[in-house]
Short mmCIF file of C-alpha atoms in Angstrom, two decimals:
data_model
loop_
_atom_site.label_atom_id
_atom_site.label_comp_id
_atom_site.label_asym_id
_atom_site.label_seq_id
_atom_site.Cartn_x
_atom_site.Cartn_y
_atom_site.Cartn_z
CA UNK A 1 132.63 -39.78 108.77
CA UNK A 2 129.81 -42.17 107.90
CA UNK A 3 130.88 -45.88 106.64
CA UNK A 4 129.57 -45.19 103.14
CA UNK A 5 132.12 -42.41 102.96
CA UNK A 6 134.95 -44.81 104.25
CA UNK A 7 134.05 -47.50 101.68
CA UNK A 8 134.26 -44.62 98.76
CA UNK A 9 137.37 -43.29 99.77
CA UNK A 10 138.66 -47.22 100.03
CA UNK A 11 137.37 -48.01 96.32
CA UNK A 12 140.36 -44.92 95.27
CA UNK A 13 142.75 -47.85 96.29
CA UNK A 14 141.39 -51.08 95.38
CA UNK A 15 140.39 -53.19 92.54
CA UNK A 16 140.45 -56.92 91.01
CA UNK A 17 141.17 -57.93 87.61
CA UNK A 18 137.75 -59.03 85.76
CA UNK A 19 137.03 -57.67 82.41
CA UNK A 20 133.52 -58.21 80.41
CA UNK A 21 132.97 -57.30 77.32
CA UNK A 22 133.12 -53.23 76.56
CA UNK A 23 133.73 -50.95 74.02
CA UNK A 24 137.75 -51.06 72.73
CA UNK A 25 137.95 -47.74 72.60
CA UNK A 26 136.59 -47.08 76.03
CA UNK A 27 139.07 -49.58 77.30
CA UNK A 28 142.47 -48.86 75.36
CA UNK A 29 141.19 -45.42 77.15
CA UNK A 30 141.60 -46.27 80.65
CA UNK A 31 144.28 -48.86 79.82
CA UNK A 32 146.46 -46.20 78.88
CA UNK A 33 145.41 -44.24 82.56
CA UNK A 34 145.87 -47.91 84.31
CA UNK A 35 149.32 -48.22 82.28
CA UNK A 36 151.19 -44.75 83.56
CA UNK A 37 149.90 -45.55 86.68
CA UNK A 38 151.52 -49.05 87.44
CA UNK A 39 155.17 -47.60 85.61
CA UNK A 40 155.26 -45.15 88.42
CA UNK A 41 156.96 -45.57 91.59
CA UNK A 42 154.87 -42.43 93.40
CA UNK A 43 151.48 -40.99 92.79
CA UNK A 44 149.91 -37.67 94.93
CA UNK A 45 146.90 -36.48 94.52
CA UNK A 46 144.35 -34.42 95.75
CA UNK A 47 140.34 -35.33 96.08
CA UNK A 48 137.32 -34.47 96.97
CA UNK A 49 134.56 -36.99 97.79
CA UNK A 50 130.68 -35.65 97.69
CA UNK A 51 128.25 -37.82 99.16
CA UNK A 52 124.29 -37.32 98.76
CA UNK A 53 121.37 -39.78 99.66
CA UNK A 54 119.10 -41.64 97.95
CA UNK A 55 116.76 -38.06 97.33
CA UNK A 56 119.57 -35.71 95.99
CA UNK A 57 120.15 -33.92 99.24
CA UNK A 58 122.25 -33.90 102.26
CA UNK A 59 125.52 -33.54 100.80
CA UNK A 60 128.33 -34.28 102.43
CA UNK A 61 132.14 -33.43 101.76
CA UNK A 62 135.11 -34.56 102.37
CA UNK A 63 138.63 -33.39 101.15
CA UNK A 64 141.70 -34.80 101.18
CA UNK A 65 145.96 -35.82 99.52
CA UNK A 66 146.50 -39.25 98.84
CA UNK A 67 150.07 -40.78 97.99
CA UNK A 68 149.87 -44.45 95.87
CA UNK A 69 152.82 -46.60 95.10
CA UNK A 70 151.22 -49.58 93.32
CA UNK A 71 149.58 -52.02 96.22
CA UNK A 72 150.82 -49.62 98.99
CA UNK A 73 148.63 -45.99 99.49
CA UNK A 74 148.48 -43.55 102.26
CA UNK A 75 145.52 -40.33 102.81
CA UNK A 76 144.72 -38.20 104.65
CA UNK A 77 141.62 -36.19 105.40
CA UNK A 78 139.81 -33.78 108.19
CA UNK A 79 138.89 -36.67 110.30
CA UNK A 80 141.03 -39.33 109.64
CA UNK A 81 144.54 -40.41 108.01
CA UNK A 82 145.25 -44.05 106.60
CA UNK A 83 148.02 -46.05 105.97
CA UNK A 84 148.03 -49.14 104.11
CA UNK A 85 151.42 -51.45 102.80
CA UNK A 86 150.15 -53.76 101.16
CA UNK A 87 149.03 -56.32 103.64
CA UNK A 88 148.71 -53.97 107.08
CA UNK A 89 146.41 -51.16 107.54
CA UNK A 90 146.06 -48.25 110.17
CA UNK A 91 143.39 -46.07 110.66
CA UNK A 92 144.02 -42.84 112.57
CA UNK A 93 140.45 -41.39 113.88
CA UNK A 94 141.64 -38.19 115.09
CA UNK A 95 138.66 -36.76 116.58
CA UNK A 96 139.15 -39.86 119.43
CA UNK A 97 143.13 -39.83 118.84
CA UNK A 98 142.86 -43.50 118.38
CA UNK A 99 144.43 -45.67 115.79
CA UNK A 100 143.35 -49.58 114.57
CA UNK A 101 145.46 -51.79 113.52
CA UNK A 102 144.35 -54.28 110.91
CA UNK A 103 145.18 -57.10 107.86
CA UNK A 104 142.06 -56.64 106.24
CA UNK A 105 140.74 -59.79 104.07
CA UNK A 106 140.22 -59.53 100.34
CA UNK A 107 136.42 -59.52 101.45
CA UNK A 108 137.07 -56.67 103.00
CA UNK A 109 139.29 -54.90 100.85
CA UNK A 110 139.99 -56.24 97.13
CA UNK A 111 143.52 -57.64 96.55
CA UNK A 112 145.17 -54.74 93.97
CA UNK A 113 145.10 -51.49 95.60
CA UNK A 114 145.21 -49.66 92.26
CA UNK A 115 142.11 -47.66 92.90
CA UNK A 116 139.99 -45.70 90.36
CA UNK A 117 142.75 -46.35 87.80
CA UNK A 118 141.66 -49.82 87.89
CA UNK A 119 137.81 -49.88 88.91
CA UNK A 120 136.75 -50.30 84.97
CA UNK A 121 138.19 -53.79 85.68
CA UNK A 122 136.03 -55.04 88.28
CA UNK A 123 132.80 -56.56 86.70
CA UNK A 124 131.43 -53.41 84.40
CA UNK A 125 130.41 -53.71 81.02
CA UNK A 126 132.21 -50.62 79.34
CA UNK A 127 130.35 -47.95 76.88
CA UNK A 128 131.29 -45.52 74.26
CA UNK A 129 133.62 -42.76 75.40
CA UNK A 130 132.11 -39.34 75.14
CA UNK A 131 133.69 -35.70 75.04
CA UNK A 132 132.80 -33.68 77.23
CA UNK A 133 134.42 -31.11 79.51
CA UNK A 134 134.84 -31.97 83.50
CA UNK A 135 136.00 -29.28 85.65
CA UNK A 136 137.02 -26.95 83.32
CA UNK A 137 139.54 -29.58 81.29
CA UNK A 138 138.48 -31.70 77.70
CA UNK A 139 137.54 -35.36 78.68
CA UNK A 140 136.59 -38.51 77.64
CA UNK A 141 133.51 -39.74 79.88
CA UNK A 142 132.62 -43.52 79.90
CA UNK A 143 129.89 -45.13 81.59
CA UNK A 144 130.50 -47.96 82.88
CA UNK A 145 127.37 -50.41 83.35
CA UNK A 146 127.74 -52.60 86.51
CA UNK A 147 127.26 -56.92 86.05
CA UNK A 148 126.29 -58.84 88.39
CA UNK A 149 129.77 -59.25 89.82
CA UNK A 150 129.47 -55.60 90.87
CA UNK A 151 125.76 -55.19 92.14
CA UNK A 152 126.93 -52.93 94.90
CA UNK A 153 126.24 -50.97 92.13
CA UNK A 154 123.78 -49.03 90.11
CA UNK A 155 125.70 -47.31 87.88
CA UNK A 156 129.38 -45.61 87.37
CA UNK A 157 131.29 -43.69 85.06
CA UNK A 158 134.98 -41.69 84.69
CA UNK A 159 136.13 -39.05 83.35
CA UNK A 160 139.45 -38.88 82.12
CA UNK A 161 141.68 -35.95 80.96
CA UNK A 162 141.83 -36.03 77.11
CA UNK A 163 145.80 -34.34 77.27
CA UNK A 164 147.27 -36.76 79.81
CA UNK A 165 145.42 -39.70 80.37
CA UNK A 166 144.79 -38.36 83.67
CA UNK A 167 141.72 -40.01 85.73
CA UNK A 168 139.60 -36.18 86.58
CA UNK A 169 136.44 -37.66 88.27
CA UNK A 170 134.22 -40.90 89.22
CA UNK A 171 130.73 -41.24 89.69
CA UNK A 172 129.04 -43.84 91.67
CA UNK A 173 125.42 -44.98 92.46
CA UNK A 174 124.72 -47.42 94.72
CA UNK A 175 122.35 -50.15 94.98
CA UNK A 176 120.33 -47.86 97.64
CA UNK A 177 120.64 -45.33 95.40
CA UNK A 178 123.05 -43.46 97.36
CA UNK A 179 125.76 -41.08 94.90
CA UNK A 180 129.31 -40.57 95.43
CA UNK A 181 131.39 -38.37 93.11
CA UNK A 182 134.82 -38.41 93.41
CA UNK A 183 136.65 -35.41 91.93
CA UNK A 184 140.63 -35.65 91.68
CA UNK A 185 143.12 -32.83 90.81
CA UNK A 186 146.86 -32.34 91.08
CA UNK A 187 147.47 -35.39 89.82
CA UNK A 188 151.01 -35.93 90.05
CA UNK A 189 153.06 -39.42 89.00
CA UNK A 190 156.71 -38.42 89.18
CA UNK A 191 157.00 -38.91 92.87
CA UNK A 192 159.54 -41.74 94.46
CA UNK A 193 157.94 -43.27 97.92
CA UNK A 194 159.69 -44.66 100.37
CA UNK A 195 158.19 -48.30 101.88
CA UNK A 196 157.87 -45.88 105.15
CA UNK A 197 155.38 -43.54 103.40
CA UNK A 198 152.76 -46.09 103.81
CA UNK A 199 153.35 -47.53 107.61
CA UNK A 200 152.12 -45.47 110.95
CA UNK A 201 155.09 -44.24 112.69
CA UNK A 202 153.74 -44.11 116.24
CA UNK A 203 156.69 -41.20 117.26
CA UNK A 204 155.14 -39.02 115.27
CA UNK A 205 151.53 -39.43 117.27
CA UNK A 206 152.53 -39.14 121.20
CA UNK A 207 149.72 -40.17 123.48
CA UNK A 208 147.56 -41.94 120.22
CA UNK A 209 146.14 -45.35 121.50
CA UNK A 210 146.49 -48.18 119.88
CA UNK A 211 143.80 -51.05 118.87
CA UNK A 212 145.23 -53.93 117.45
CA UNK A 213 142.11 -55.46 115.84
CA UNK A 214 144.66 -58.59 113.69
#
């Protein structure tokens, strides 16, 4: 998995509070998304991140379930599973069978893990919702145009589902004009996590080695 990939599946987690000036609609929109989201005490969900270069081409895909209980998230892929709680994270490279341990810095990772819900918040300038219809369901579809607190990127925009508030799909250019799409289904808010959900439980990994990197 390259480390673009990483840092898109990272951005499902984590945002920071920063609002510009955007289109009310557009934002009482995602407010309402970013609302359900932080009454819940359980999130699971289901993604799929596409990746292509700067040209169009060489896609790459990645699938995966990811469980979210408000700064604390856990997913799992092909290649690799994470667990975050809030101020730890592990990262499980199964191909190697090797896990690092880490308190990542708000450099590194932002300080509110609440993921695409909350990525209209950090630095983006939002537009007019538009209908349109994303995978098959009725959405709204805002672009969101990047400020200068956010020139990591080029452009964005979200799609959410018009009957539940639901978040259905992000887009994302970067500055080198790479794309990553995120497309979520199953979203599913009635769960209950336990604390434990989101810590690595070495006994259920004999024989993984550990690299404390704190």
């Amino acid at each position: 998995m390259n480390k673009k990939l990483i840092i898109a599946l990272s951005l499902l987690f984590f945002s920071v509070a920063a609002f510009t000036q955007s289109s009310s609609e557009a934002k009482n929109i995602l407010d309402k998304t970013y609302n359900d989201y932080l009454k819940s005490n359980g999130i699971q969900l289901n993604f799929k991140v596409v990746t292509t270069d700067a040209r169009g081409k060489n896609p790459y895909t990645e699938k995966g379930v990811a469980k979210i209980k408000r700064n604390s998230f856990t997913f799992s892929t092909e290649n690799i599973n994470v667990w975050y709680d809030g101020k730890t994270q592990w990262w499980l490279m199964k191909d190697v069978n090797e896990v690092n341990i880490s308190n990542p810095s708000n450099q590194d990772l932002t300080s509110s893990p609440t993921g695409l819900l909350g990525l209209y918040k950090t630095g983006f300038t939002l537009k007019a919702p538009v209908s349109k219809t994303v995978n098959g369901k009725s959405a709204y579809v805002i672009e969101m145009i990047p400020t200068v607190q956010r020139s990591d990127f080029k452009a964005a925009s979200v799609a959410v589902d018009k009957n539940n508030n639901t978040l259905l799909q992000v887009n994302l250019t970067l500055k080198d004009n790479m794309n990553i799409k995120v497309d979520i289904s199953n979203y599913n808010a009635n769960y209950n996590f336990n604390d434990s959900t989101f810590v690595f439980n070495k006994s259920l990994y004999p024989g993984v080695e550990i690299v404390d990197l704190r």
